[in-house]
Amino acid sequence: MDDEPLVTRMRPFGETVFAEMSRLAAETGAVNLGQGFPDTDGPPALLEAAARHIREGVNQYPPGPGRPELRSAVAADRKRRYGIDLDPDAEVYVTVGATGGIASSVLGLVEAGDEVVVFEPMYDSYAAVIALAGGVRRPVTLRPGADGRFTFDSGELRAAVGPRTRMIIVNTPHNPTGTVFTRDELAAVAEVCRDNDLIALTDEVYEQLVFDGAEHHPLATLPGMAERTLAVFSIGKTFSVTAWKTGWVTGPEPLVRAARTVNQFLTFTANGALQLAAADALHDEGAWVRRQREALQAKRDRLCAGLRSAGLEVLRPQGTYFVITDIRGLGYSDGIELARALPRTAGVAAVPAQVLYDTPEEGRHLVRFAFCKRDEVLDTAVERLVAAFGG
Ligand SMILES: *Cc1c(COP(=O)(O)O)cnc(C)c1O
């Protein structure tokens, strides 16, 4: 037998850097600002509802497409906030987190040899699932402008599309840069999709976590896009319950059916009690989400100011849980080197951004910190960085 049993298409994907940094953080007692999960709980009524549904016997397989209560709540929520009309039976489908939705969508829509355009840096599951499908990634690099906001060049976007291009993946608000795509940026994406008959897969898990009055626009609301866009969501980020892995995809029936056909055999269904709790939260927890958004914006400001005082250049995000920093002010040029040293030398863990690029040299000098943590945790991290690097 081959020494390496893993299939060749997955060999480039070893242990993720997130796991490595979390392990280093645990070994050294470092404050972990690497992986992006909150250290406080979601809305009390949401947690209570999940426990109640389990106690009251919601413990067997829910319907394959998801509990009708959640699919109706999703349709009502899209209608209320964006004026989008969805048929909850044919155009909403519940998945095991956004990760499950992304995997089912790509595996159901990308043929071996098809090309998929992705903006880099990119969420790590995109690369792996495109590889599993036998697809080929065509990266378009997001770079910071003079204002520190990451954006793309629409000429580079056009140049990335060819005759084999099937899909473009659009993540807005964007992890890890924190960019919220403007209507103009989305119009450029939409034009490329229409001109080349592409499917758009949108990852909108941070749709509610935008700051400074920035507005999230679903790509599906642009002209000619509803019929070619499959959108992926999750309750994990919106309601601070990342362990719940409850998400959904929405879009036209043929695209949803493609994802559903695959998902039947990947996971079949997702936890029913959590789906019922999520349905109520979509109706009832708007005020909690607003408070959470304000709290996160203050945390962003707190961490950004602290990182600056430690000598890092901060590329200020407009949304999400994350801030990208340029480490060259600390005398480092390689983010992996700094991120591996940081837990021991400073007692803080972060993630090197270059592992989220297909062209790592574009992000060699960038490191990502998460700010979805209690204020005292952020303050401890900053004190340690200032102590290690001077102010
Ligand atoms: C966290 C995250 C996901 C995964 O969401 P789950 O519901 O936990 O599967 C997907 N996309 C992005 C950009 C994320 O940050």
Short mmCIF file of C-alpha atoms and ligand atoms in Angstrom, two decimals:
data_model
loop_
_atom_site.label_atom_id
_atom_site.label_comp_id
_atom_site.label_asym_id
_atom_site.label_seq_id
_atom_site.Cartn_x
_atom_site.Cartn_y
_atom_site.Cartn_z
CA MET A 1 0.00 0.00 0.00
CA ASP A 2 0.98 3.60 -0.66
CA ASP A 3 2.54 5.22 2.45
CA GLU A 4 0.00 8.02 2.19
CA PRO A 5 -3.55 6.64 2.19
CA LEU A 6 -5.15 10.07 1.68
CA VAL A 7 -6.60 10.65 -1.83
CA THR A 8 -4.27 12.79 -3.94
CA ARG A 9 -6.77 15.62 -4.41
CA MET A 10 -6.79 16.23 -0.64
CA ARG A 11 -3.05 15.94 -0.02
CA PRO A 12 -2.43 19.69 -0.19
CA PHE A 13 -4.81 20.04 2.78
CA GLY A 14 -3.05 18.93 5.97
CA GLU A 15 -3.83 20.10 9.51
CA THR A 16 -5.28 23.59 9.24
CA VAL A 17 -3.26 26.49 10.58
CA PHE A 18 -6.25 27.27 12.82
CA ALA A 19 -5.82 23.93 14.58
CA GLU A 20 -2.04 24.43 14.82
CA MET A 21 -2.40 27.91 16.34
CA SER A 22 -5.14 26.81 18.78
CA ARG A 23 -2.91 23.93 19.90
CA LEU A 24 0.05 26.31 20.37
CA ALA A 25 -2.22 28.67 22.31
CA ALA A 26 -3.33 25.84 24.61
CA GLU A 27 0.26 24.61 25.16
CA THR A 28 1.56 28.08 26.05
CA GLY A 29 -1.48 29.54 27.82
CA ALA A 30 -1.66 32.26 25.18
CA VAL A 31 -4.76 34.41 24.65
CA ASN A 32 -6.29 32.87 21.54
CA LEU A 33 -7.30 35.53 19.00
CA GLY A 34 -6.76 33.00 16.21
CA GLN A 35 -9.92 31.02 15.62
CA GLY A 36 -13.07 33.13 15.25
CA PHE A 37 -15.59 32.13 17.86
CA PRO A 38 -17.17 34.32 20.58
CA ASP A 39 -16.48 33.65 24.26
CA THR A 40 -19.97 34.68 25.37
CA ASP A 41 -23.31 32.98 24.73
CA GLY A 42 -26.12 33.75 22.33
CA PRO A 43 -29.61 35.02 23.30
CA PRO A 44 -30.89 33.25 26.46
CA ALA A 45 -34.29 32.49 24.88
CA LEU A 46 -32.54 30.73 21.97
CA LEU A 47 -30.55 28.49 24.31
CA GLU A 48 -33.63 27.82 26.44
CA ALA A 49 -35.74 26.94 23.38
CA ALA A 50 -33.20 24.39 22.16
CA ALA A 51 -33.10 22.68 25.57
CA ARG A 52 -36.90 22.69 25.77
CA HIS A 53 -37.32 21.15 22.31
CA ILE A 54 -34.88 18.36 23.20
CA ARG A 55 -36.66 17.72 26.53
CA GLU A 56 -40.02 17.68 24.77
CA GLY A 57 -38.98 14.99 22.31
CA VAL A 58 -37.70 16.68 19.14
CA ASN A 59 -34.98 14.03 18.87
CA GLN A 60 -35.55 12.10 15.64
CA TYR A 61 -34.68 12.82 12.01
CA PRO A 62 -36.34 16.01 10.80
CA PRO A 63 -37.51 16.19 7.15
CA GLY A 64 -34.62 16.13 4.65
CA PRO A 65 -35.07 19.76 3.49
CA GLY A 66 -35.27 20.95 7.12
CA ARG A 67 -38.07 21.76 9.58
CA PRO A 68 -40.86 23.71 7.83
CA GLU A 69 -40.87 26.17 10.77
CA LEU A 70 -37.28 27.19 9.99
CA ARG A 71 -37.76 27.31 6.21
CA SER A 72 -40.81 29.58 6.67
CA ALA A 73 -38.92 31.76 9.15
CA VAL A 74 -36.03 32.12 6.68
CA ALA A 75 -38.40 33.13 3.87
CA ALA A 76 -40.18 35.65 6.13
CA ASP A 77 -36.82 37.08 7.27
CA ARG A 78 -35.56 37.55 3.68
CA LYS A 79 -38.86 39.21 2.77
CA ARG A 80 -38.83 41.53 5.79
CA ARG A 81 -35.22 42.69 5.48
CA TYR A 82 -34.59 42.64 1.73
CA GLY A 83 -37.95 42.26 -0.02
CA ILE A 84 -36.80 38.90 -1.44
CA ASP A 85 -39.61 36.42 -2.21
CA LEU A 86 -38.73 32.78 -1.55
CA ASP A 87 -40.86 29.66 -1.68
CA PRO A 88 -39.97 28.01 1.65
CA ASP A 89 -40.52 24.52 0.19
CA ALA A 90 -38.54 24.77 -3.05
CA GLU A 91 -36.11 27.65 -2.47
CA VAL A 92 -34.90 27.18 1.12
CA TYR A 93 -32.91 24.18 2.27
CA VAL A 94 -31.42 23.56 5.72
CA THR A 95 -27.82 22.34 6.00
CA VAL A 96 -25.28 21.41 8.66
CA GLY A 97 -23.91 24.93 9.05
CA ALA A 98 -22.84 27.15 6.20
CA THR A 99 -19.97 24.69 5.73
CA GLY A 100 -22.47 21.98 4.80
CA GLY A 101 -24.24 24.36 2.42
CA ILE A 102 -21.00 25.36 0.70
CA ALA A 103 -19.89 21.74 0.29
CA SER A 104 -23.23 20.53 -1.08
CA SER A 105 -23.50 23.48 -3.46
CA VAL A 106 -20.01 23.14 -4.92
CA LEU A 107 -20.20 19.34 -5.17
CA GLY A 108 -23.64 19.58 -6.77
CA LEU A 109 -22.78 22.27 -9.33
CA VAL A 110 -19.08 22.03 -10.27
CA GLU A 111 -17.97 19.33 -12.73
CA ALA A 112 -14.41 17.97 -12.68
CA GLY A 113 -12.31 20.43 -14.68
CA ASP A 114 -14.67 23.36 -14.20
CA GLU A 115 -13.13 26.60 -12.96
CA VAL A 116 -14.32 28.49 -9.90
CA VAL A 117 -13.40 32.14 -9.36
CA VAL A 118 -12.67 32.96 -5.70
CA PHE A 119 -11.57 36.18 -4.04
CA GLU A 120 -8.42 35.70 -1.98
CA PRO A 121 -7.73 35.64 0.91
CA MET A 122 -10.54 33.10 1.17
CA TYR A 123 -12.36 31.09 3.83
CA ASP A 124 -10.46 27.82 3.97
CA SER A 125 -13.29 25.40 3.16
CA TYR A 126 -13.72 26.83 -0.37
CA ALA A 127 -10.34 25.57 -1.59
CA ALA A 128 -10.81 22.11 -0.12
CA VAL A 129 -14.31 21.55 -1.44
CA ILE A 130 -13.44 22.84 -4.93
CA ALA A 131 -10.56 20.32 -4.90
CA LEU A 132 -12.93 17.56 -3.78
CA ALA A 133 -15.19 18.38 -6.73
CA GLY A 134 -12.19 18.20 -9.09
CA GLY A 135 -12.59 21.91 -9.87
CA VAL A 136 -9.85 24.45 -10.52
CA ARG A 137 -9.54 27.68 -8.50
CA ARG A 138 -9.05 31.02 -10.26
CA PRO A 139 -8.11 33.52 -7.54
CA VAL A 140 -8.79 37.26 -7.71
CA THR A 141 -6.77 39.11 -5.07
CA LEU A 142 -8.32 41.60 -2.68
CA ARG A 143 -5.78 44.32 -1.82
CA PRO A 144 -5.99 47.23 0.62
CA GLY A 145 -6.41 50.70 -0.88
CA ALA A 146 -5.04 53.90 0.65
CA ASP A 147 -7.91 53.84 3.19
CA GLY A 148 -6.94 50.32 4.34
CA ARG A 149 -10.10 48.78 2.88
CA PHE A 150 -9.57 45.66 0.78
CA THR A 151 -11.08 45.63 -2.69
CA PHE A 152 -10.55 44.05 -6.13
CA ASP A 153 -9.70 45.29 -9.60
CA SER A 154 -12.62 44.60 -11.94
CA GLY A 155 -10.18 44.08 -14.85
CA GLU A 156 -8.52 41.29 -12.86
CA LEU A 157 -11.93 39.82 -12.13
CA ARG A 158 -12.78 39.77 -15.85
CA ALA A 159 -9.41 38.28 -16.70
CA ALA A 160 -9.96 35.41 -14.23
CA VAL A 161 -13.04 34.21 -16.13
CA GLY A 162 -12.61 31.85 -19.07
CA PRO A 163 -14.62 29.35 -21.12
CA ARG A 164 -14.39 26.69 -18.36
CA THR A 165 -15.56 29.00 -15.58
CA ARG A 166 -18.71 27.69 -13.94
CA MET A 167 -19.02 29.53 -10.65
CA ILE A 168 -17.86 32.51 -8.63
CA ILE A 169 -17.83 32.44 -4.83
CA VAL A 170 -18.58 35.78 -3.20
CA ASN A 171 -18.20 36.16 0.56
CA THR A 172 -19.56 39.45 1.86
CA PRO A 173 -19.08 40.68 4.57
CA HIS A 174 -15.69 39.14 3.88
CA ASN A 175 -13.65 36.92 6.19
CA PRO A 176 -10.78 37.69 6.84
CA THR A 177 -10.54 41.27 5.46
CA GLY A 178 -13.79 42.64 6.94
CA THR A 179 -14.72 44.24 3.62
CA VAL A 180 -18.43 44.71 2.99
CA PHE A 181 -18.81 44.76 -0.81
CA THR A 182 -20.46 47.95 -2.05
CA ARG A 183 -23.32 47.98 -4.51
CA ASP A 184 -20.86 49.07 -7.21
CA GLU A 185 -18.49 46.19 -6.46
CA LEU A 186 -21.40 43.76 -6.54
CA ALA A 187 -22.61 45.31 -9.81
CA ALA A 188 -19.20 44.52 -11.34
CA VAL A 189 -19.48 40.92 -10.10
CA ALA A 190 -23.05 40.65 -11.40
CA GLU A 191 -22.04 41.92 -14.84
CA VAL A 192 -19.31 39.29 -15.10
CA CYS A 193 -21.80 36.60 -13.99
CA ARG A 194 -24.42 37.64 -16.54
CA ASP A 195 -21.94 38.08 -19.40
CA ASN A 196 -20.40 34.65 -18.84
CA ASP A 197 -23.46 32.77 -17.61
CA LEU A 198 -21.88 31.96 -14.23
CA ILE A 199 -23.48 30.65 -11.07
CA ALA A 200 -22.79 32.83 -8.01
CA LEU A 201 -22.39 31.12 -4.66
CA THR A 202 -22.66 33.77 -1.96
CA ASP A 203 -21.47 33.22 1.59
CA GLU A 204 -23.39 35.72 3.73
CA VAL A 205 -22.80 34.30 7.22
CA TYR A 206 -21.75 37.77 8.50
CA GLU A 207 -24.69 39.61 6.86
CA GLN A 208 -25.82 41.04 10.22
CA LEU A 209 -22.36 41.90 11.55
CA VAL A 210 -21.59 45.20 9.78
CA PHE A 211 -20.36 48.43 11.38
CA ASP A 212 -20.39 52.21 10.97
CA GLY A 213 -23.73 52.04 9.17
CA ALA A 214 -22.26 49.96 6.32
CA GLU A 215 -24.98 48.08 4.46
CA HIS A 216 -24.92 44.46 3.38
CA HIS A 217 -26.42 43.85 -0.07
CA PRO A 218 -27.37 40.33 -1.14
CA LEU A 219 -25.98 39.71 -4.65
CA ALA A 220 -29.31 38.05 -5.52
CA THR A 221 -31.02 41.47 -5.34
CA LEU A 222 -29.04 42.79 -8.34
CA PRO A 223 -30.61 42.69 -11.83
CA GLY A 224 -30.49 39.26 -13.44
CA MET A 225 -28.88 37.65 -10.39
CA ALA A 226 -31.77 35.99 -8.49
CA GLU A 227 -31.97 33.18 -11.06
CA ARG A 228 -28.24 32.37 -10.87
CA THR A 229 -27.39 32.91 -7.18
CA LEU A 230 -27.28 30.33 -4.43
CA ALA A 231 -26.82 32.01 -1.04
CA VAL A 232 -25.44 30.37 2.10
CA PHE A 233 -26.26 31.44 5.69
CA SER A 234 -25.75 30.24 9.24
CA ILE A 235 -27.06 31.03 12.71
CA GLY A 236 -23.58 30.44 14.15
CA LYS A 237 -22.14 33.91 13.65
CA THR A 238 -25.39 35.92 13.89
CA PHE A 239 -26.40 34.46 17.26
CA SER A 240 -23.00 33.56 18.76
CA VAL A 241 -23.66 29.81 18.67
CA THR A 242 -20.90 28.58 16.37
CA ALA A 243 -21.13 25.01 17.72
CA TRP A 244 -24.71 24.64 16.52
CA LYS A 245 -23.77 24.17 12.85
CA THR A 246 -27.23 25.09 11.61
CA GLY A 247 -27.38 26.88 8.28
CA TRP A 248 -29.37 27.10 5.08
CA VAL A 249 -29.09 27.79 1.38
CA THR A 250 -31.57 29.88 -0.60
CA GLY A 251 -31.95 30.34 -4.33
CA PRO A 252 -33.88 29.25 -7.41
CA GLU A 253 -35.30 25.74 -7.30
CA PRO A 254 -32.87 24.11 -9.80
CA LEU A 255 -29.80 25.33 -7.89
CA VAL A 256 -31.26 24.41 -4.50
CA ARG A 257 -32.17 20.99 -5.90
CA ALA A 258 -28.56 20.44 -6.99
CA ALA A 259 -27.28 21.17 -3.48
CA ARG A 260 -30.06 19.09 -1.96
CA THR A 261 -29.29 16.07 -4.11
CA VAL A 262 -25.73 15.98 -2.79
CA ASN A 263 -26.64 16.87 0.79
CA GLN A 264 -29.04 13.91 1.04
CA PHE A 265 -25.98 11.69 1.05
CA LEU A 266 -23.49 13.86 2.93
CA THR A 267 -25.46 14.52 6.10
CA PHE A 268 -29.13 13.97 5.10
CA THR A 269 -30.47 16.29 7.81
CA ALA A 270 -29.36 18.76 10.49
CA ASN A 271 -30.37 18.84 14.19
CA GLY A 272 -34.14 19.42 14.42
CA ALA A 273 -34.32 20.95 17.91
CA LEU A 274 -31.77 23.58 16.96
CA GLN A 275 -33.70 24.32 13.76
CA LEU A 276 -36.87 25.04 15.76
CA ALA A 277 -34.96 27.28 18.17
CA ALA A 278 -33.34 29.10 15.23
CA ALA A 279 -36.75 29.69 13.61
CA ASP A 280 -37.97 31.55 16.72
CA ALA A 281 -34.74 33.54 16.98
CA LEU A 282 -35.12 34.81 13.40
CA HIS A 283 -38.52 36.21 14.40
CA ASP A 284 -37.78 37.40 17.93
CA GLU A 285 -34.13 38.34 18.40
CA GLY A 286 -33.71 41.40 16.17
CA ALA A 287 -32.99 43.62 19.19
CA TRP A 288 -30.37 41.17 20.50
CA VAL A 289 -28.65 41.14 17.10
CA ARG A 290 -28.61 44.97 17.04
CA ARG A 291 -27.00 45.10 20.49
CA GLN A 292 -24.50 42.43 19.46
CA ARG A 293 -23.58 44.45 16.37
CA GLU A 294 -22.95 47.54 18.50
CA ALA A 295 -20.93 45.56 21.02
CA LEU A 296 -18.80 44.04 18.24
CA GLN A 297 -18.17 47.45 16.69
CA ALA A 298 -16.87 48.67 20.07
CA LYS A 299 -14.68 45.55 20.35
CA ARG A 300 -13.31 46.20 16.88
CA ASP A 301 -12.37 49.74 17.93
CA ARG A 302 -10.86 48.50 21.19
CA LEU A 303 -8.66 45.87 19.54
CA CYS A 304 -7.69 48.07 16.57
CA ALA A 305 -6.50 50.86 18.91
CA GLY A 306 -4.59 48.34 21.01
CA LEU A 307 -2.90 46.66 18.05
CA ARG A 308 -1.86 50.08 16.76
CA SER A 309 -0.34 50.96 20.12
CA ALA A 310 1.71 47.74 19.89
CA GLY A 311 3.16 48.89 16.56
CA LEU A 312 0.99 47.00 14.07
CA GLU A 313 -0.59 48.64 11.06
CA VAL A 314 -4.32 47.98 11.26
CA LEU A 315 -6.47 47.50 8.13
CA ARG A 316 -9.79 48.45 9.68
CA PRO A 317 -12.69 46.09 8.92
CA GLN A 318 -16.28 47.17 8.17
CA GLY A 319 -17.79 43.90 9.37
CA THR A 320 -17.20 40.30 10.62
CA TYR A 321 -15.21 39.18 13.67
CA PHE A 322 -11.74 39.88 12.26
CA VAL A 323 -9.06 42.49 11.71
CA ILE A 324 -6.09 42.13 9.38
CA THR A 325 -2.80 43.72 10.41
CA ASP A 326 0.39 44.47 8.49
CA ILE A 327 3.27 43.17 10.62
CA ARG A 328 6.16 44.92 8.91
CA GLY A 329 6.17 47.69 11.53
CA LEU A 330 7.27 45.04 14.05
CA GLY A 331 10.29 44.16 11.93
CA TYR A 332 8.73 40.94 10.60
CA SER A 333 7.97 40.16 6.97
CA ASP A 334 6.54 36.63 7.26
CA GLY A 335 3.22 36.16 9.07
CA ILE A 336 3.78 32.44 9.61
CA GLU A 337 7.04 33.15 11.39
CA LEU A 338 5.41 35.78 13.61
CA ALA A 339 2.27 33.69 14.30
CA ARG A 340 4.39 30.67 15.31
CA ALA A 341 6.54 32.84 17.62
CA LEU A 342 3.74 34.96 19.11
CA PRO A 343 2.25 32.46 21.61
CA ARG A 344 5.63 31.93 23.30
CA THR A 345 7.14 35.40 22.98
CA ALA A 346 4.00 37.47 23.62
CA GLY A 347 1.38 35.06 24.98
CA VAL A 348 -1.06 35.77 22.15
CA ALA A 349 -2.20 33.56 19.24
CA ALA A 350 -3.25 34.86 15.81
CA VAL A 351 -3.55 33.46 12.27
CA PRO A 352 -1.18 34.18 9.37
CA ALA A 353 -3.31 35.37 6.45
CA GLN A 354 -1.07 33.90 3.73
CA VAL A 355 -2.54 30.41 4.27
CA LEU A 356 -5.83 31.83 2.97
CA TYR A 357 -4.29 32.77 -0.40
CA ASP A 358 -3.53 30.79 -3.56
CA THR A 359 -0.79 33.36 -4.16
CA PRO A 360 0.67 33.49 -0.63
CA GLU A 361 3.18 36.24 -1.47
CA GLU A 362 0.17 38.61 -1.64
CA GLY A 363 -0.49 38.04 2.06
CA ARG A 364 2.94 37.15 3.43
CA HIS A 365 3.05 40.22 5.72
CA LEU A 366 -0.54 39.98 7.00
CA VAL A 367 -1.82 38.45 10.24
CA ARG A 368 -5.46 38.12 11.33
CA PHE A 369 -6.76 38.75 14.86
CA ALA A 370 -10.31 37.97 16.08
CA PHE A 371 -12.09 40.58 18.22
CA CYS A 372 -15.24 38.56 19.13
CA LYS A 373 -13.94 38.16 22.70
CA ARG A 374 -14.72 39.67 26.11
CA ASP A 375 -13.19 43.13 26.65
CA GLU A 376 -10.87 41.87 29.39
CA VAL A 377 -9.53 39.17 27.05
CA LEU A 378 -8.85 41.77 24.33
CA ASP A 379 -7.17 44.03 26.91
CA THR A 380 -4.93 41.23 28.16
CA ALA A 381 -3.88 40.42 24.60
CA VAL A 382 -3.05 44.06 23.92
CA GLU A 383 -1.10 44.48 27.19
CA ARG A 384 0.97 41.43 26.28
CA LEU A 385 1.65 42.62 22.73
CA VAL A 386 2.65 46.07 23.95
CA ALA A 387 4.95 44.47 26.56
CA ALA A 388 6.54 42.24 23.89
CA PHE A 389 6.98 44.84 21.18
CA GLY A 390 7.11 48.13 23.05
CA GLY A 391 4.74 50.93 22.18
C1 LIG B 1 -17.66 30.64 10.07
C2 LIG B 1 -17.77 30.71 8.59
C3 LIG B 1 -18.46 29.72 7.88
C4 LIG B 1 -18.96 28.45 8.53
O1 LIG B 1 -20.18 28.57 9.13
P1 LIG B 1 -20.79 27.30 9.93
O2 LIG B 1 -22.21 27.60 10.06
O3 LIG B 1 -20.05 27.22 11.23
O4 LIG B 1 -20.52 26.09 9.10
C5 LIG B 1 -18.60 29.87 6.51
N1 LIG B 1 -18.10 30.94 5.87
C6 LIG B 1 -17.41 31.90 6.52
C7 LIG B 1 -16.86 33.05 5.76
C8 LIG B 1 -17.21 31.82 7.90
O5 LIG B 1 -16.49 32.73 8.54
#
